[in-house]
Coordinates of C-alpha atoms (C1' of nucleotides) in Angstrom, one line a residue:
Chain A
X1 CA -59.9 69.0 177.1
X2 CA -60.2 65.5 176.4
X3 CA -61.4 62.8 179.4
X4 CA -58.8 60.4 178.5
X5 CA -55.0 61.6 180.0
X6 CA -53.1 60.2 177.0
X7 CA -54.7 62.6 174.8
X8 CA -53.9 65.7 176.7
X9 CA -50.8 67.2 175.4
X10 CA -47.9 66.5 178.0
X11 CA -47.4 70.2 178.0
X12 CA -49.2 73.2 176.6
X13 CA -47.7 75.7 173.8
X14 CA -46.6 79.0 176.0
X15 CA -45.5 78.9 179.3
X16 CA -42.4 77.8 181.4
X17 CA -41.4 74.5 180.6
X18 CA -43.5 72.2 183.5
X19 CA -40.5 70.9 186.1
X20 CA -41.7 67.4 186.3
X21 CA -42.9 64.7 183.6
X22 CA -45.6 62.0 183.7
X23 CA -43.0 59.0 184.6
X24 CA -41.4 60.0 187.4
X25 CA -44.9 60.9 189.0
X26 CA -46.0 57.5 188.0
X27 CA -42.6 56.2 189.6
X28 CA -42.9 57.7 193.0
X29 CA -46.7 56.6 192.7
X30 CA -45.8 53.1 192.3
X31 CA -42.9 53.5 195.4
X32 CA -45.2 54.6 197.6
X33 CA -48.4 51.6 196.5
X34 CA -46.0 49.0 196.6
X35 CA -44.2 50.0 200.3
X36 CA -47.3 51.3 201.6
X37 CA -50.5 50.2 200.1
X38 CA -52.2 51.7 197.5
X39 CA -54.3 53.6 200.8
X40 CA -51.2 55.8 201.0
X41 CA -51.0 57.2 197.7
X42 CA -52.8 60.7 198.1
X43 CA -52.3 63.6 196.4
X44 CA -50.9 65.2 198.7
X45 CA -48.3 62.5 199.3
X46 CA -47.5 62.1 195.8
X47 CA -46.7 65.8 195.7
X48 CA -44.8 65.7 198.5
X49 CA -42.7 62.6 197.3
X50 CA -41.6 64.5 194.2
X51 CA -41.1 68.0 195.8
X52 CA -43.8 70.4 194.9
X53 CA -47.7 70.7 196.1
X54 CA -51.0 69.0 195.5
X55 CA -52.1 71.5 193.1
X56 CA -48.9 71.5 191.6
X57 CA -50.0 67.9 190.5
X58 CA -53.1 68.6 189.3
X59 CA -51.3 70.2 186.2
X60 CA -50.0 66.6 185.3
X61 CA -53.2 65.2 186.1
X62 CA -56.7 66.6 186.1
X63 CA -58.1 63.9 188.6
X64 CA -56.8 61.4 191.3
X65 CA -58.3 58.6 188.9
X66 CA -55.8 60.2 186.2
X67 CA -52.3 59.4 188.8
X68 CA -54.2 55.9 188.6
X69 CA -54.1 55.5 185.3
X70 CA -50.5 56.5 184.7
X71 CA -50.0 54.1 187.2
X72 CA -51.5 51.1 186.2
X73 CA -50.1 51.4 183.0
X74 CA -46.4 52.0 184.2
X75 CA -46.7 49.4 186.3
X76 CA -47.7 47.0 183.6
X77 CA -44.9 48.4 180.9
X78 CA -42.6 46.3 182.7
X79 CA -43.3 43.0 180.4
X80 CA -41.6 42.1 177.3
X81 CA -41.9 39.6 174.6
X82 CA -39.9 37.4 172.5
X83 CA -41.9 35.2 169.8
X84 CA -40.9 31.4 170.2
X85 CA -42.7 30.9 167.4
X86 CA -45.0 28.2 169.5
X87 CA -47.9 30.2 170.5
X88 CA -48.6 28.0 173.5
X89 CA -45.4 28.1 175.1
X90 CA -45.2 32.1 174.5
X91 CA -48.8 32.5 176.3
X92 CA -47.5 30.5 178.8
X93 CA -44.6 32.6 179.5
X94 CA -46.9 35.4 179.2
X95 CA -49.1 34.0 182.0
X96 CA -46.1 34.4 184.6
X97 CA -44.8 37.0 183.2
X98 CA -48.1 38.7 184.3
X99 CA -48.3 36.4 187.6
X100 CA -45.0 38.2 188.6
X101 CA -45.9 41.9 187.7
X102 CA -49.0 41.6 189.6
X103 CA -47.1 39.8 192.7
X104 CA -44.4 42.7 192.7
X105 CA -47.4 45.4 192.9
X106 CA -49.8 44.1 194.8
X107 CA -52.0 46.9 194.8
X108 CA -52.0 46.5 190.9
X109 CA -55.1 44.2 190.9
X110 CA -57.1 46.3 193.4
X111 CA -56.3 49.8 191.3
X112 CA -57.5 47.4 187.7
X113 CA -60.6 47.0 189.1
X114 CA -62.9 48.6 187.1
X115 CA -61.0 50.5 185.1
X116 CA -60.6 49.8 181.6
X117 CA -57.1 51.7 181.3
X118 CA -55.9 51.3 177.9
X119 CA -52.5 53.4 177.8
X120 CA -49.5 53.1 175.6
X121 CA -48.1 49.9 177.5
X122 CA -51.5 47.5 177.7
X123 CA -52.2 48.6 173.9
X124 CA -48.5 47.2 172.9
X125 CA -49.3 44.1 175.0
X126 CA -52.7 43.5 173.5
X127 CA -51.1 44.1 169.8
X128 CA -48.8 41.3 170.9
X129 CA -51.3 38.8 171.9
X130 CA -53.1 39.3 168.7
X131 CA -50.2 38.9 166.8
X132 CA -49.5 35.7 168.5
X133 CA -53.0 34.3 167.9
X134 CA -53.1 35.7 164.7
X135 CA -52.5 32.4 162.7
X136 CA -54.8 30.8 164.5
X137 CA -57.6 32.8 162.3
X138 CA -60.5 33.2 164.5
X139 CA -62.2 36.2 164.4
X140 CA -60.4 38.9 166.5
X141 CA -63.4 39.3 168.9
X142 CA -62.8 35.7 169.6
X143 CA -59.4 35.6 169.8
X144 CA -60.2 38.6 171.9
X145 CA -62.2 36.4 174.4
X146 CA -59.1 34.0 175.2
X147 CA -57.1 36.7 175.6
X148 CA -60.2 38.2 178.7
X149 CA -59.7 34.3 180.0
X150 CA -56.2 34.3 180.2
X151 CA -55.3 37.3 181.9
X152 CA -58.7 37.1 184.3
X153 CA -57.5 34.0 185.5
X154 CA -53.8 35.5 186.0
X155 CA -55.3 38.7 187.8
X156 CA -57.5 36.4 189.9
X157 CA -55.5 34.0 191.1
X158 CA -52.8 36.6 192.2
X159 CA -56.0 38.4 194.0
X160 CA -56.4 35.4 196.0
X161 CA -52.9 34.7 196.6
X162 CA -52.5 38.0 197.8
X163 CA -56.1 38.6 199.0
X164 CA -54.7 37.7 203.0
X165 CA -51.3 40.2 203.1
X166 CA -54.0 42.6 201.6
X167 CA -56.5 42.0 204.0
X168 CA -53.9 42.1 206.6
X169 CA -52.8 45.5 205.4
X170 CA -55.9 46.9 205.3
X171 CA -57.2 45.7 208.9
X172 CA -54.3 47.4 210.7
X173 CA -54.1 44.2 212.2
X174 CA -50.8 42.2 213.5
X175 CA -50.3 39.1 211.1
X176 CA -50.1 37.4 214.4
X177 CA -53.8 38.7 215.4
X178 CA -55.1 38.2 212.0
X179 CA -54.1 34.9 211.5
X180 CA -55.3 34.0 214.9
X181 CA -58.9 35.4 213.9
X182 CA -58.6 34.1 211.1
X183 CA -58.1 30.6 212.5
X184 CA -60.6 30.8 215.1
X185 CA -63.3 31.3 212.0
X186 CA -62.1 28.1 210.4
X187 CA -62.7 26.4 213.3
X188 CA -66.1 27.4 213.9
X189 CA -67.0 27.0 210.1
X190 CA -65.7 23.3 210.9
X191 CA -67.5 23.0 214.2
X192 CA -70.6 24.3 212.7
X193 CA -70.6 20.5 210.6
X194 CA -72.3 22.2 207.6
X195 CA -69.6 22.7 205.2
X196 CA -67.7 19.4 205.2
X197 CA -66.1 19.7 202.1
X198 CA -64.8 23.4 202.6
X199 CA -63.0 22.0 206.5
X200 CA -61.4 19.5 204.9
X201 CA -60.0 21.8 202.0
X202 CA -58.8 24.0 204.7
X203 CA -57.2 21.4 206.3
X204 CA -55.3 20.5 203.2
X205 CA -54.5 24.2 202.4
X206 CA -52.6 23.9 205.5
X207 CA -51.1 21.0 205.6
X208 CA -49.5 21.5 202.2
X209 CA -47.3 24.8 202.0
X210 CA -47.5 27.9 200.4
X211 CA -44.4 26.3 198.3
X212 CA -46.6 24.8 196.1
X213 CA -48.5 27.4 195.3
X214 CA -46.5 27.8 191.7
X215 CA -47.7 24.4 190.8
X216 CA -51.2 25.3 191.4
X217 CA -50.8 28.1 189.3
X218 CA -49.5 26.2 186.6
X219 CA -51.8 23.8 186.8
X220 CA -54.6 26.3 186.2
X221 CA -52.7 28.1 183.5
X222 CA -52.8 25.1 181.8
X223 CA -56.3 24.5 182.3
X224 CA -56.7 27.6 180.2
X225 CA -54.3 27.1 177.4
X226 CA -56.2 23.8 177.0
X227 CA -59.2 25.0 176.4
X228 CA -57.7 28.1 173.9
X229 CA -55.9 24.9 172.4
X230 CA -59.5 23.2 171.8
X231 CA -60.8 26.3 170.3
X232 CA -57.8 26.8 168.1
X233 CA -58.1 23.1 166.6
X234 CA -62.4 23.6 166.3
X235 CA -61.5 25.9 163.9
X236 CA -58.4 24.5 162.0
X237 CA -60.0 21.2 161.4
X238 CA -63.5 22.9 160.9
X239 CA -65.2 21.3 163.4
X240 CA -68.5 22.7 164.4
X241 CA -68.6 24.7 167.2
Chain B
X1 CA -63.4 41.6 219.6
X2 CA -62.5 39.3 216.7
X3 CA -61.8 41.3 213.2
X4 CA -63.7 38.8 211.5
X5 CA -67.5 40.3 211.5
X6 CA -69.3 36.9 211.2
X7 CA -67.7 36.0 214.7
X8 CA -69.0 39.1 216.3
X9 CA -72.3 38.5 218.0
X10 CA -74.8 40.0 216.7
X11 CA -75.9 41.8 220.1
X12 CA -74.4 41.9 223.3
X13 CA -75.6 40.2 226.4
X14 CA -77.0 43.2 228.2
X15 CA -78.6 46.7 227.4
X16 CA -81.6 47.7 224.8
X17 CA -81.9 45.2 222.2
X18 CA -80.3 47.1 218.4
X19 CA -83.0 48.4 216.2
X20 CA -81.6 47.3 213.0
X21 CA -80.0 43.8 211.9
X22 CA -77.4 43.4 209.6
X23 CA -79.6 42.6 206.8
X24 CA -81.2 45.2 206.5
X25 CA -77.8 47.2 206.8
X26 CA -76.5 45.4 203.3
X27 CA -80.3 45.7 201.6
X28 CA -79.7 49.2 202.0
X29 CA -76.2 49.9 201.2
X30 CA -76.4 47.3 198.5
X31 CA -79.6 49.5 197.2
X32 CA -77.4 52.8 196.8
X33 CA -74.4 51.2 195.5
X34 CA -77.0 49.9 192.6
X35 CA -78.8 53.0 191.9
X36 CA -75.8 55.6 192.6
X37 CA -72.5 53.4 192.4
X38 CA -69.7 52.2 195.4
X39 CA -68.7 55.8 196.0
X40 CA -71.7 56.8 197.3
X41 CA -71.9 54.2 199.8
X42 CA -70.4 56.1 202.7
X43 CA -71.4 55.8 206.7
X44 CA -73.3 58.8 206.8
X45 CA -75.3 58.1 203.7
X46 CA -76.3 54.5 204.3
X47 CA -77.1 55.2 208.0
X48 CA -79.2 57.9 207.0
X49 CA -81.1 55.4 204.9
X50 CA -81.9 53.5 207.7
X51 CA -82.8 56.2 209.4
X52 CA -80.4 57.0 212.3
X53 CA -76.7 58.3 212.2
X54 CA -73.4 57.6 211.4
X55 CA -71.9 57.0 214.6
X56 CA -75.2 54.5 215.5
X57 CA -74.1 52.5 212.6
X58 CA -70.7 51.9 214.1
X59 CA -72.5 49.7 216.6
X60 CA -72.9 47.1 213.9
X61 CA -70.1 47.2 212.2
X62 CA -66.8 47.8 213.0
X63 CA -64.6 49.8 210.3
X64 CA -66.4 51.0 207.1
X65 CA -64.6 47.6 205.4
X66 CA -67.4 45.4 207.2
X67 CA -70.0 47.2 205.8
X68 CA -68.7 46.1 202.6
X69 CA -67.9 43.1 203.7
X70 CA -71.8 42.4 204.4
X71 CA -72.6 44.2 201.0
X72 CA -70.5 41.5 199.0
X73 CA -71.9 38.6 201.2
X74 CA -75.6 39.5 200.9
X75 CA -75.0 39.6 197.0
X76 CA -73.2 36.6 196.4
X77 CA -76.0 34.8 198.5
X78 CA -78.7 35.4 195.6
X79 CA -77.7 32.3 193.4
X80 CA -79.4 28.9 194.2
X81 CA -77.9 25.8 192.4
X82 CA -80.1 22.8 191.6
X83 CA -78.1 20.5 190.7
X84 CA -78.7 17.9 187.5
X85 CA -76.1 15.5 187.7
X86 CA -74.3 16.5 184.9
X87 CA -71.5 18.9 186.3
X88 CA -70.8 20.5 182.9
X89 CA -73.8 21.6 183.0
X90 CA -74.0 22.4 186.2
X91 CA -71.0 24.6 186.0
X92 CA -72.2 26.5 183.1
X93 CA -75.4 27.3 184.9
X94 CA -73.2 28.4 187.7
X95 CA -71.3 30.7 185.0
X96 CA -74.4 32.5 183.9
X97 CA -75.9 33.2 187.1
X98 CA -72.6 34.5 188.8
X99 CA -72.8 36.3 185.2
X100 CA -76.5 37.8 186.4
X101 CA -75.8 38.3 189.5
X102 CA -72.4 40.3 188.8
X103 CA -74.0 42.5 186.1
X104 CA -77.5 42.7 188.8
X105 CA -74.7 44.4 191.4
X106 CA -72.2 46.6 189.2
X107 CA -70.0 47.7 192.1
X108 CA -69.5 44.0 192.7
X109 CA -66.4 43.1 191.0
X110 CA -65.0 46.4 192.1
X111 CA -66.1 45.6 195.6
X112 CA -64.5 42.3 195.5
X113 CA -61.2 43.1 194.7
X114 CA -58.6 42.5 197.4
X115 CA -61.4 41.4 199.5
X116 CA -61.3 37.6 200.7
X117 CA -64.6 37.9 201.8
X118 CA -65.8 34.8 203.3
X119 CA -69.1 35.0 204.6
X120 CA -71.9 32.3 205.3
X121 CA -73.4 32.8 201.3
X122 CA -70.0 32.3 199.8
X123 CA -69.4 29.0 202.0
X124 CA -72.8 27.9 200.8
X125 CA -71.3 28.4 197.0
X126 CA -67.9 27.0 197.9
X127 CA -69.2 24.0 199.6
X128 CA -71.8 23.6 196.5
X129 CA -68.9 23.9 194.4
X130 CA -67.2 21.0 195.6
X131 CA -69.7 19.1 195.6
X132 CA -70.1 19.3 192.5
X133 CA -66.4 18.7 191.6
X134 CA -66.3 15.7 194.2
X135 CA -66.6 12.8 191.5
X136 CA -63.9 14.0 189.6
X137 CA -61.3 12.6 192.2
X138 CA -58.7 15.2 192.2
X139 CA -57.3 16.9 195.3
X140 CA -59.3 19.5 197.1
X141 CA -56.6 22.2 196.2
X142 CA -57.2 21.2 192.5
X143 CA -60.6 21.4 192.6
X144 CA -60.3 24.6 193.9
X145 CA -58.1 25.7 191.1
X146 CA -61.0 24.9 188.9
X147 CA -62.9 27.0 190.7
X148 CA -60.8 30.0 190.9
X149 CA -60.4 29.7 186.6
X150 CA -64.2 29.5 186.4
X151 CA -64.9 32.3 189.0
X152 CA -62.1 34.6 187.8
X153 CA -63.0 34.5 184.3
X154 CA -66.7 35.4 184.6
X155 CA -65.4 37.9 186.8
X156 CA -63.4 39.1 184.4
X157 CA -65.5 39.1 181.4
X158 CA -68.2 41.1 183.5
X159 CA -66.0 43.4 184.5
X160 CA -64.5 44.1 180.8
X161 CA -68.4 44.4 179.9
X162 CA -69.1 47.2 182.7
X163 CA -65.9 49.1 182.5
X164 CA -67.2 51.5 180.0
X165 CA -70.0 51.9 182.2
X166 CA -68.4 52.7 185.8
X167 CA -65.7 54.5 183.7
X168 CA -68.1 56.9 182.8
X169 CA -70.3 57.0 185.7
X170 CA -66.8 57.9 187.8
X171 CA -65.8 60.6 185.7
X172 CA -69.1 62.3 185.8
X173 CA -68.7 63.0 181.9
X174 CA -72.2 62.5 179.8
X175 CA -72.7 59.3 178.4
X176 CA -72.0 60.9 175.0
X177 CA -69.2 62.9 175.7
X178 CA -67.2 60.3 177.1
X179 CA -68.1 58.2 173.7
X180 CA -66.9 61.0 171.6
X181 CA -63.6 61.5 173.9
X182 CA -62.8 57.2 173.6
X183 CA -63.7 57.8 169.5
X184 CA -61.3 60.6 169.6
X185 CA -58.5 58.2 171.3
X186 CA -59.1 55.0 169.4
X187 CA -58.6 56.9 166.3
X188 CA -55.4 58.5 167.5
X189 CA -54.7 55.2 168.2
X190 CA -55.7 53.8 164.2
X191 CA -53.1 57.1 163.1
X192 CA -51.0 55.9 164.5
X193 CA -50.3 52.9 162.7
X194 CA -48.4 51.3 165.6
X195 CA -51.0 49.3 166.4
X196 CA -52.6 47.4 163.2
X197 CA -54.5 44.5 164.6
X198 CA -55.9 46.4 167.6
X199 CA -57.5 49.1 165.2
X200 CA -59.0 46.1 163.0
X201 CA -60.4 44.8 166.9
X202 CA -62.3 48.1 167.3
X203 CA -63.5 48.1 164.2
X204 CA -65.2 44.6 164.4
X205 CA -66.0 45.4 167.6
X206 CA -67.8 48.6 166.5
X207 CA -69.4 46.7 164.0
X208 CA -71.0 43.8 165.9
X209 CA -73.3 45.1 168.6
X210 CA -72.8 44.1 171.9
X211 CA -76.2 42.0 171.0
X212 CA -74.0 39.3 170.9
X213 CA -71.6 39.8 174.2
X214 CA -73.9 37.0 175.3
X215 CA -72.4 34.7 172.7
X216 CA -69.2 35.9 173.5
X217 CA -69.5 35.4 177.2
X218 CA -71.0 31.9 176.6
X219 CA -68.0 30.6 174.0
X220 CA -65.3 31.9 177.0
X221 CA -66.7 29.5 179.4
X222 CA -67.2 26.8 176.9
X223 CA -63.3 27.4 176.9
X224 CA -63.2 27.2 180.6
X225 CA -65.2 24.0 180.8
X226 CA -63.3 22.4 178.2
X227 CA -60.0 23.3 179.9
X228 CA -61.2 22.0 183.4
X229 CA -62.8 18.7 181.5
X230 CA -59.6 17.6 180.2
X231 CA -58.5 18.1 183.5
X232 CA -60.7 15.9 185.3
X233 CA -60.3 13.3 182.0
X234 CA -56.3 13.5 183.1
X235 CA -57.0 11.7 186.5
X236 CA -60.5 10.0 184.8
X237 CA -57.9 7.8 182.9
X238 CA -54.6 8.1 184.5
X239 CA -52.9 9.7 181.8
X240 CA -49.5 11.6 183.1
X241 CA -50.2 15.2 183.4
Chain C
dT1 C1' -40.1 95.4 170.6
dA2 C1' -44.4 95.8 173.5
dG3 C1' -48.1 93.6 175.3
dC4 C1' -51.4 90.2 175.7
dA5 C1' -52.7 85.4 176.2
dA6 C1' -51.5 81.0 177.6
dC7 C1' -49.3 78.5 180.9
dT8 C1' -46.9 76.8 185.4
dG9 C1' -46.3 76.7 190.5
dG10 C1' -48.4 76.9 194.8
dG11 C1' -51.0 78.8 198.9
dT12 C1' -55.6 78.7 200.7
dA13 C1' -60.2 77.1 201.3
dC14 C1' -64.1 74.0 201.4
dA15 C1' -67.1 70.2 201.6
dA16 C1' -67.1 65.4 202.5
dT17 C1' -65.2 61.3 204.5
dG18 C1' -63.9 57.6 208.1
dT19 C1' -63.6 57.3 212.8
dT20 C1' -63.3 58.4 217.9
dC21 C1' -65.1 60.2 222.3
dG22 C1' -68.3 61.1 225.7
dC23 C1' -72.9 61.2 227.5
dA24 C1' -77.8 59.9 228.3
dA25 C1' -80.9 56.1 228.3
dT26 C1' -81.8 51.1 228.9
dA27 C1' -81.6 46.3 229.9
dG28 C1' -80.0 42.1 232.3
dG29 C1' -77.2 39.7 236.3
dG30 C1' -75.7 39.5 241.1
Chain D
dC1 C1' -81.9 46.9 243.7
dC2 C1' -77.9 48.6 241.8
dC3 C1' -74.0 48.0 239.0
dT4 C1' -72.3 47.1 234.6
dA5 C1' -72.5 46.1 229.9
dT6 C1' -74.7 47.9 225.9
dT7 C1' -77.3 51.0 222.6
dG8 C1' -78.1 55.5 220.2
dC9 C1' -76.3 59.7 219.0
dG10 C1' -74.3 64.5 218.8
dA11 C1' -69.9 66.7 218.4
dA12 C1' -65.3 66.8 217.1
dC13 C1' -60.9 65.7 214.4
dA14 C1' -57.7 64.6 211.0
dT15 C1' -57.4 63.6 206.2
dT16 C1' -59.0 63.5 201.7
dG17 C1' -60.0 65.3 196.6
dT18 C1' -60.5 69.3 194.4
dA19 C1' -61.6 74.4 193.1
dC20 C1' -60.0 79.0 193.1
dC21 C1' -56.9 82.7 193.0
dC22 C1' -52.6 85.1 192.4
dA23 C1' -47.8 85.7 191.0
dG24 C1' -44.3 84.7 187.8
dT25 C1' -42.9 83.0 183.1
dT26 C1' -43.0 82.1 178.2
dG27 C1' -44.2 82.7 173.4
dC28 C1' -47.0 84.7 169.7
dT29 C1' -48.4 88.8 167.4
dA30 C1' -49.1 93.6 166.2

DNA sequence: TAGCAACTGGGTACAATGTTCGCAATAGGG
DNA sequence: CCCTATTGCGAACATTGTACCCAGTTGCTA
């Protein structure tokens, strides 16, 4: 039986015909991680949530890390692309497009983490980046490259954005409490005098909003697509690398 | 008691002094996660390796998420920047040794995800950081923006380079088998048919070695540098952004 | 058509995990 | 000097992922 769940047949030969299917276990999955944390999503919750037992689910998956996978890539099917024809705006787009999948499950950057899941969904969105950096005719592995900078820089700017409700989440903490902690080690990071630089970015962190939290991310989005836009003309106008 | 561990005195004011610092906690945790991966990391296991029990260990750290906490600190702490004056160059040194150090400590991009772990090591970087980005005139929050693009895409190119690896470490597969199984699926995916450029990508892939990851790695931050230098040339000459 | 093999559903069991509790020993502060 | 805060630790608990087994169901084949 192969390792890799999209190559198991979604039902064998003989036998009744199984009750449940792959998507609505990735569904109830993804209910449960994004109104509880990914913490909450056990097997035996899972189960539960779709009416039958643990090892009941273990015939639609063979491991935990399988209801993962299914996840992940449900969870990232949601996107979809229409060619503007300018490659820059459409990676743009496809930058927030991203930005807002992974704010909408925030446990989404936490379950990609290490794990290279490559089902149906990411394999139709990595055939449409290529074929919108197609013309730019680098080699695949390089085009391959701005693709990894693009979406890393997505996936870890959300992480940051959402690293506090996360961390929140996962103390058990009051926000109240947390952000009182979390305060108090600001100030003693500031009182200690050696990081003078890192105080006074606090400080501006706080003084400007949340709001403008979308510019920053647009500003570093297009500190990206300017440097794919540099690559792109190094090799239309031949200049040496 | 604060949830923050670095505002947690190190010992109380009364009673035996503790036989173990927190040092030597993370040298040892950090040592299994390296030699056996992050899931075998657990209380019992890393107490026993410094020699006393699971419950002892809860002296020094509260909740299982400090211990990690102090892991991801310790590691972060091995990079020391010199800096040259040029902070191009200074940046892409940063790249390559966050690169080392990342690829020296496999569970670390795993360990750092949904984790705003802010410990003394990582405000040593950060401060560094900004330092370094100080001449460049542009609002702390920008500069941090830069930092985030360069941090998050070394991040995620490691972590694309070590998936394969911590995929198949976690499913307890052989090396081989799990080569064979991905073989198996990447062809399925070349039948297909649905997905022409990404079949040509494996193939190139396939065909360079990963000798060259290295140049691969190196022309992604050259992207990243370039991006953040137009950036700083943006406020440099006043040009409208 | 009879029967066997493959398959699904699910109850039970097991080892391992994070974490809490209580108790004995030990140090400093009044 | 004694009281209280603190350390080390054994035992216990609920929860977790997962293996095993058995009963019922379907389809292929003789």
């Amino acid at each position: 039986m192969p390792s890799v769940i999209w190559m198991r047949p979604v039902r064998g030969r003989r036998g009744p015909e199984p009750s449940r299917d792959r998507d609505a276990i990735a569904r109830a999955a993804i209910a449960v991680a994004d109104r509880e944390g990914l913490a909450a999503v056990s097997m035996r919750r899972i189960a539960a949530e779709i009416g039958t037992s643990a090892s009941s689910l273990y015939r639609y998956v063979a491991r935990k890390d399988d209801l993962l996978n299914l996840m992940v890539d449900a969870a990232l099917g949601a996107g979809e692309l229409q060619p503007s024809g300018d490659w820059r705006m459409d990676l743009q787009q496809i930058g927030h497009a991203m930005r807002a999948v992974f704010k909408a499950h925030p446990w989404l950057t936490t379950a990609l983490a290490g794990r290279p899941t490559l089902g149906p969904n990411r394999l139709r969105a990595l055939e449409a980046m290529l074929t919108l950096l197609a013309p730019s005719g680098l080699p695949l592995a390089e085009q391959l490259a701005l693709i990894d900078v693009l979406t890393s820089y997505v996936r870890g700017f959300v992480a940051s954005e959402l690293a506090s409700d996360a961390a929140i989440r996962q103390s058990g903490l009051s926000a109240a409490q947390w952000h009182a902690d979390q305060a108090a080690y600001t100030a003693a990071i500031r009182a200690s005098g050696v990081y003078p630089l890192t105080s006074a970015l606090f400080d501006e962190l706080q003084r400007t909003g949340a709001a403008d939290q979308d510019a920053g991310f647009a500003a570093g989005l297009d500190i990206v697509l300017e440097g794919i836009a540099a690559r792109w003309a190094v090799v239309r106008h031949g200049k040496p690398t």
